[in-house]
């Protein structure tokens, strides 16, 4: 398994807010499955940070395709990097 850090920059605010409840349910499912470590928006709500634990980047890309935010073009990927934490 590998950990990935995703930083997203929000856009299309109206559409994003319309699907936010669905997006959060999607994240909860991923957390319950053990594929999401943590997620949350920046304090100014201009974007968010997610940390995933998945087999590889291809799996993460599939997760992002299924995210309701993707369907409404609610974000851009500001950064997506594999991460090697040294502490839990």
PDB file of C-alpha atoms in Angstrom:
ATOM      1  CA  UNK A   1       0.000   0.000   0.000  1.00  0.00           C
ATOM      2  CA  UNK A   2       1.076   3.560  -0.644  1.00  0.00           C
ATOM      3  CA  UNK A   3      -0.003   6.885   0.784  1.00  0.00           C
ATOM      4  CA  UNK A   4      -0.858   9.819  -1.428  1.00  0.00           C
ATOM      5  CA  UNK A   5      -1.477  13.431  -0.498  1.00  0.00           C
ATOM      6  CA  UNK A   6      -3.945  15.289  -2.674  1.00  0.00           C
ATOM      7  CA  UNK A   7      -4.299  19.054  -2.517  1.00  0.00           C
ATOM      8  CA  UNK A   8      -7.302  20.363  -4.375  1.00  0.00           C
ATOM      9  CA  UNK A   9      -8.226  23.924  -5.287  1.00  0.00           C
ATOM     10  CA  UNK A  10     -11.981  24.513  -5.389  1.00  0.00           C
ATOM     11  CA  UNK A  11     -13.852  26.111  -8.289  1.00  0.00           C
ATOM     12  CA  UNK A  12     -17.438  26.268  -9.578  1.00  0.00           C
ATOM     13  CA  UNK A  13     -18.608  27.165  -6.084  1.00  0.00           C
ATOM     14  CA  UNK A  14     -22.362  26.894  -6.639  1.00  0.00           C
ATOM     15  CA  UNK A  15     -22.182  23.434  -8.196  1.00  0.00           C
ATOM     16  CA  UNK A  16     -19.611  22.288  -5.627  1.00  0.00           C
ATOM     17  CA  UNK A  17     -21.830  23.251  -2.713  1.00  0.00           C
ATOM     18  CA  UNK A  18     -24.817  21.494  -4.313  1.00  0.00           C
ATOM     19  CA  UNK A  19     -22.980  18.146  -4.301  1.00  0.00           C
ATOM     20  CA  UNK A  20     -20.996  18.611  -1.098  1.00  0.00           C
ATOM     21  CA  UNK A  21     -23.231  16.263   0.948  1.00  0.00           C
ATOM     22  CA  UNK A  22     -22.696  13.505  -1.662  1.00  0.00           C
ATOM     23  CA  UNK A  23     -18.958  14.240  -1.726  1.00  0.00           C
ATOM     24  CA  UNK A  24     -18.761  13.886   2.052  1.00  0.00           C
ATOM     25  CA  UNK A  25     -20.660  10.583   1.958  1.00  0.00           C
ATOM     26  CA  UNK A  26     -18.170   9.391  -0.667  1.00  0.00           C
ATOM     27  CA  UNK A  27     -15.291  10.337   1.639  1.00  0.00           C
ATOM     28  CA  UNK A  28     -16.936   8.591   4.597  1.00  0.00           C
ATOM     29  CA  UNK A  29     -17.231   5.364   2.570  1.00  0.00           C
ATOM     30  CA  UNK A  30     -13.533   5.585   1.677  1.00  0.00           C
ATOM     31  CA  UNK A  31     -12.651   6.154   5.332  1.00  0.00           C
ATOM     32  CA  UNK A  32     -14.772   3.173   6.370  1.00  0.00           C
ATOM     33  CA  UNK A  33     -12.991   1.045   3.733  1.00  0.00           C
ATOM     34  CA  UNK A  34      -9.577   2.153   4.992  1.00  0.00           C
ATOM     35  CA  UNK A  35      -8.637   3.871   1.728  1.00  0.00           C
ATOM     36  CA  UNK A  36      -8.860   7.414   3.132  1.00  0.00           C
ATOM     37  CA  UNK A  37      -6.746   8.439   6.116  1.00  0.00           C
ATOM     38  CA  UNK A  38      -8.064  11.985   6.576  1.00  0.00           C
ATOM     39  CA  UNK A  39      -9.608  14.828   4.588  1.00  0.00           C
ATOM     40  CA  UNK A  40     -10.778  18.362   5.119  1.00  0.00           C
ATOM     41  CA  UNK A  41     -11.014  21.839   3.640  1.00  0.00           C
ATOM     42  CA  UNK A  42      -8.643  24.706   4.259  1.00  0.00           C
ATOM     43  CA  UNK A  43      -9.965  27.169   6.854  1.00  0.00           C
ATOM     44  CA  UNK A  44     -10.704  29.687   4.088  1.00  0.00           C
ATOM     45  CA  UNK A  45     -12.601  27.038   2.042  1.00  0.00           C
ATOM     46  CA  UNK A  46     -10.530  27.610  -1.097  1.00  0.00           C
ATOM     47  CA  UNK A  47      -9.544  23.957  -1.332  1.00  0.00           C
ATOM     48  CA  UNK A  48      -8.830  20.832   0.655  1.00  0.00           C
ATOM     49  CA  UNK A  49      -6.229  18.268   1.611  1.00  0.00           C
ATOM     50  CA  UNK A  50      -6.858  14.513   1.460  1.00  0.00           C
ATOM     51  CA  UNK A  51      -4.551  11.666   2.435  1.00  0.00           C
ATOM     52  CA  UNK A  52      -5.263   8.284   0.876  1.00  0.00           C
ATOM     53  CA  UNK A  53      -3.856   4.803   1.437  1.00  0.00           C
ATOM     54  CA  UNK A  54      -4.248   2.815  -1.762  1.00  0.00           C
ATOM     55  CA  UNK A  55      -2.416   0.231  -3.847  1.00  0.00           C
ATOM     56  CA  UNK A  56      -1.150   2.761  -6.372  1.00  0.00           C
ATOM     57  CA  UNK A  57      -1.887   6.006  -8.176  1.00  0.00           C
ATOM     58  CA  UNK A  58      -4.178   4.228 -10.631  1.00  0.00           C
ATOM     59  CA  UNK A  59      -6.475   3.224  -7.767  1.00  0.00           C
ATOM     60  CA  UNK A  60      -6.496   6.795  -6.492  1.00  0.00           C
ATOM     61  CA  UNK A  61      -7.386   8.108  -9.951  1.00  0.00           C
ATOM     62  CA  UNK A  62     -10.357   5.710 -10.019  1.00  0.00           C
ATOM     63  CA  UNK A  63     -11.449   7.001  -6.604  1.00  0.00           C
ATOM     64  CA  UNK A  64     -11.294  10.565  -7.905  1.00  0.00           C
ATOM     65  CA  UNK A  65     -13.354   9.656 -10.977  1.00  0.00           C
ATOM     66  CA  UNK A  66     -16.119   8.429  -8.653  1.00  0.00           C
ATOM     67  CA  UNK A  67     -16.067  11.589  -6.486  1.00  0.00           C
ATOM     68  CA  UNK A  68     -19.195  13.738  -6.952  1.00  0.00           C
ATOM     69  CA  UNK A  69     -16.939  16.807  -7.079  1.00  0.00           C
ATOM     70  CA  UNK A  70     -15.336  15.438 -10.242  1.00  0.00           C
ATOM     71  CA  UNK A  71     -18.706  15.125 -11.977  1.00  0.00           C
ATOM     72  CA  UNK A  72     -19.420  18.851 -11.514  1.00  0.00           C
ATOM     73  CA  UNK A  73     -15.841  20.045 -12.169  1.00  0.00           C
ATOM     74  CA  UNK A  74     -15.613  21.428  -8.612  1.00  0.00           C
ATOM     75  CA  UNK A  75     -11.834  21.313  -8.191  1.00  0.00           C
ATOM     76  CA  UNK A  76      -8.449  21.263  -9.814  1.00  0.00           C
ATOM     77  CA  UNK A  77      -5.625  19.100  -8.554  1.00  0.00           C
ATOM     78  CA  UNK A  78      -3.092  21.540  -7.132  1.00  0.00           C
ATOM     79  CA  UNK A  79      -0.768  18.747  -6.044  1.00  0.00           C
ATOM     80  CA  UNK A  80      -0.812  14.954  -5.989  1.00  0.00           C
ATOM     81  CA  UNK A  81       2.216  13.221  -4.522  1.00  0.00           C
ATOM     82  CA  UNK A  82       3.125   9.892  -3.045  1.00  0.00           C
ATOM     83  CA  UNK A  83       4.071  10.410   0.584  1.00  0.00           C
ATOM     84  CA  UNK A  84       6.317   8.432   2.905  1.00  0.00           C
ATOM     85  CA  UNK A  85       5.380   9.304   6.496  1.00  0.00           C
ATOM     86  CA  UNK A  86       7.891   8.557   9.212  1.00  0.00           C
ATOM     87  CA  UNK A  87       5.421   8.866  12.093  1.00  0.00           C
ATOM     88  CA  UNK A  88       1.881   7.449  12.336  1.00  0.00           C
TER      89      UNK A  88
END
